[in-house]
Amino acid sequence: MMNNQGRPTNIDAAVELAADSFTTFSGNRGLDQEELLIYEIGDTKTSGVDLPEVPEGHSRLGGLARTNEIGLPGLSEPEAMRHYTRLSRQNYAIDMGLYPLGSCTMKHNPRLNEKMARLAGLADIHPLQPQSTVQGAFDLIDTLAHWLKTLTGMPAVAMSPKAGAHGELCGMMAIRAALDKRGEERTIVLAPESAHGTNPATAALCGYTVKAIPATEDGRVDLEALKQALGPDVAAIMLTNPNTCGLFERDIKEIADAVHAAGAYFYCDGANFNAIVGKVRPGDLGVDCMHINLHKTFSTPHGGGGPGAGPVVFSEALAPFVPTPYVVAGEEEYTMVEHDDTGDSFGRMTAFHGQMGMFTRALSYMMSHGADGLRQVAEDSVLNANYIMTSLKDVMTPSFEGPCMHEALFDDRFLKGSGVETLDFAKAMIDEGYHPMTMYFPLVVHGAMLIEPTETESKQSLDQFIGSMRHLVDKALSGDGDRFTGAPYHAPRRRLDETTAARKPVLRWQKPEPAQAAE
């Protein structure tokens, strides 16, 4: 017979408290640790290591020598470890769940790539080592360059650009060098209204005036408007394909032909190469140069998750103008060309050869997938986006008719009359455990919600995401507006007053009053 003495261990519904009905002294919520700023937990008298006294010496700083303590906080080793571990728990990451940030390709980074990048022979080399000691690294760069050219159908590649926008700058500087050699002073760069913001910014940085090309009702470049805009003063077009609406530009070849007929160049923004890698070679479409975000297409950490790399592939017309430095394979060894003797290169792009860690990860990704695997990457990324599009189109409003590529784009028409806006809907996604999708981009769509699931999500993962989105739509349309306008409620921090934060920023840290225990 069961012994029933003592207090029952089941929860008494009569005394159960709502999670938000009380606060804790520590600020912690269960096992989620509240964490103060490092300035609030450290002090200038503490150090995690013992260092020898610095001998007095002659300062060469003159009047620039510091006269006061710098005030950096010191912590013991366990305090420092706990601080950053607790902060990491408050950050959403691709290793935690689906990360639907459109146009960013937030996909799983295979650990095999990390293991390869951390091999001592690659991770520990120094950019100033003698070239004879880094022949293996040169071989890796040359092999990666070969496969980038193969995948894109382009004869030349510059490996040194360190990010997508950096690659754009590289490509546009090569175009400008080519036009200079032709003795032509063209002043205009065309860009679709839906272009990434970095496109017009890059063109402007290179001294060009940007002219926007409108989109058609089905989200593609208006071909007739483009042809009318072309002329002897147009230097290039900067176009993304698949475009930022998640659609393939079906007139891409005719666009390229028209641009070339006008004597201009075709720059392709390769940020969305993930959707067509192994399926389409941009060189076959008439592209003159295109950057490739290694940190997106080939899985390596994106943006703030780690350093980037943006190699640029070139057509024969632009190949002579690639920047230095670059690696050349000789009969017996590789050499790095530091200076161009032809006079055509637009010059040095970076101090060294580029991001070696990104090169290693990207090549590891290519070789582990193989040709059929890379093709399946593109196919699955498109399949997953269309699964989301199809599963949500009866409750949300797709911006354009028909199937999409690797991104599902919705607008805010389904929220009309609910009092909920795109921003509110995105904040409510945080309470459901998801990083919000890209909001209000592309600009050609009102209240845009751009969802990119990538190919690495399983059907189970997608179904859970779809279920959460359908649940939120139901709550928004059933009048539960407070759930959205005050969201997030369950995040470590509540919604910020973004307007006040922008107009009245608090830039100086003030030490808070210590918590006092109740008497």
Short mmCIF file of C-alpha atoms in Angstrom, two decimals, residues 131 134-135 137-143 145-146 149 155-162 170 174 311-312 314 318-330 333-354 359:
data_model
loop_
_atom_site.label_atom_id
_atom_site.label_comp_id
_atom_site.label_asym_id
_atom_site.label_seq_id
_atom_site.Cartn_x
_atom_site.Cartn_y
_atom_site.Cartn_z
CA GLN A 131 55.59 32.22 -49.28
CA VAL A 134 52.47 28.53 -46.89
CA GLN A 135 52.26 26.59 -50.14
CA ALA A 137 47.38 27.52 -47.92
CA PHE A 138 47.98 28.83 -51.44
CA ASP A 139 46.91 25.46 -52.84
CA LEU A 140 43.68 25.67 -50.80
CA ILE A 141 42.97 29.21 -52.06
CA ASP A 142 43.69 28.16 -55.65
CA THR A 143 41.47 25.08 -55.37
CA ALA A 145 39.02 29.69 -56.65
CA HIS A 146 38.80 26.91 -59.24
CA LYS A 149 34.85 29.74 -61.23
CA PRO A 155 37.03 32.73 -65.95
CA ALA A 156 38.51 34.88 -63.15
CA VAL A 157 38.00 35.50 -59.45
CA ALA A 158 39.30 37.94 -56.85
CA MET A 159 39.51 36.18 -53.50
CA SER A 160 40.51 39.06 -51.25
CA PRO A 161 37.21 40.98 -50.61
CA LYS A 162 36.11 40.37 -47.05
CA CYS A 170 35.61 45.37 -55.81
CA ALA A 174 36.88 46.90 -61.75
CA PRO A 311 35.14 36.72 -53.52
CA VAL A 312 34.16 38.27 -56.86
CA PHE A 314 34.70 38.17 -63.40
CA LEU A 318 36.71 42.45 -66.67
CA ALA A 319 39.33 39.81 -65.81
CA PRO A 320 42.32 42.12 -66.58
CA PHE A 321 41.13 44.62 -63.96
CA VAL A 322 41.03 42.33 -60.89
CA PRO A 323 42.71 43.69 -57.77
CA THR A 324 45.91 42.53 -56.15
CA PRO A 325 47.03 40.50 -54.35
CA TYR A 326 46.18 37.16 -55.96
CA VAL A 327 47.65 33.66 -56.06
CA VAL A 328 49.18 32.24 -59.24
CA ALA A 329 50.00 28.54 -59.74
CA GLY A 330 53.43 27.96 -61.28
CA GLU A 333 55.02 26.32 -56.62
CA TYR A 334 52.45 28.98 -55.98
CA THR A 335 53.30 32.66 -55.78
CA MET A 336 51.31 35.65 -54.61
CA VAL A 337 51.25 38.56 -57.02
CA GLU A 338 51.56 41.72 -54.95
CA HIS A 339 51.91 44.23 -57.81
CA ASP A 340 50.30 44.22 -61.22
CA ASP A 341 52.72 44.94 -64.06
CA THR A 342 50.08 45.29 -66.77
CA GLY A 343 48.73 48.55 -65.46
CA ASP A 344 45.14 47.34 -65.84
CA SER A 345 44.41 46.21 -62.26
CA PHE A 346 42.65 48.85 -60.20
CA GLY A 347 45.13 48.19 -57.42
CA ARG A 348 45.39 46.56 -54.05
CA MET A 349 42.06 45.66 -52.45
CA THR A 350 43.24 44.49 -49.02
CA ALA A 351 46.45 44.17 -47.08
CA PHE A 352 46.61 40.39 -47.45
CA HIS A 353 44.89 37.58 -49.33
CA GLY A 354 41.51 37.49 -47.58
CA PHE A 359 38.20 29.88 -47.45
#
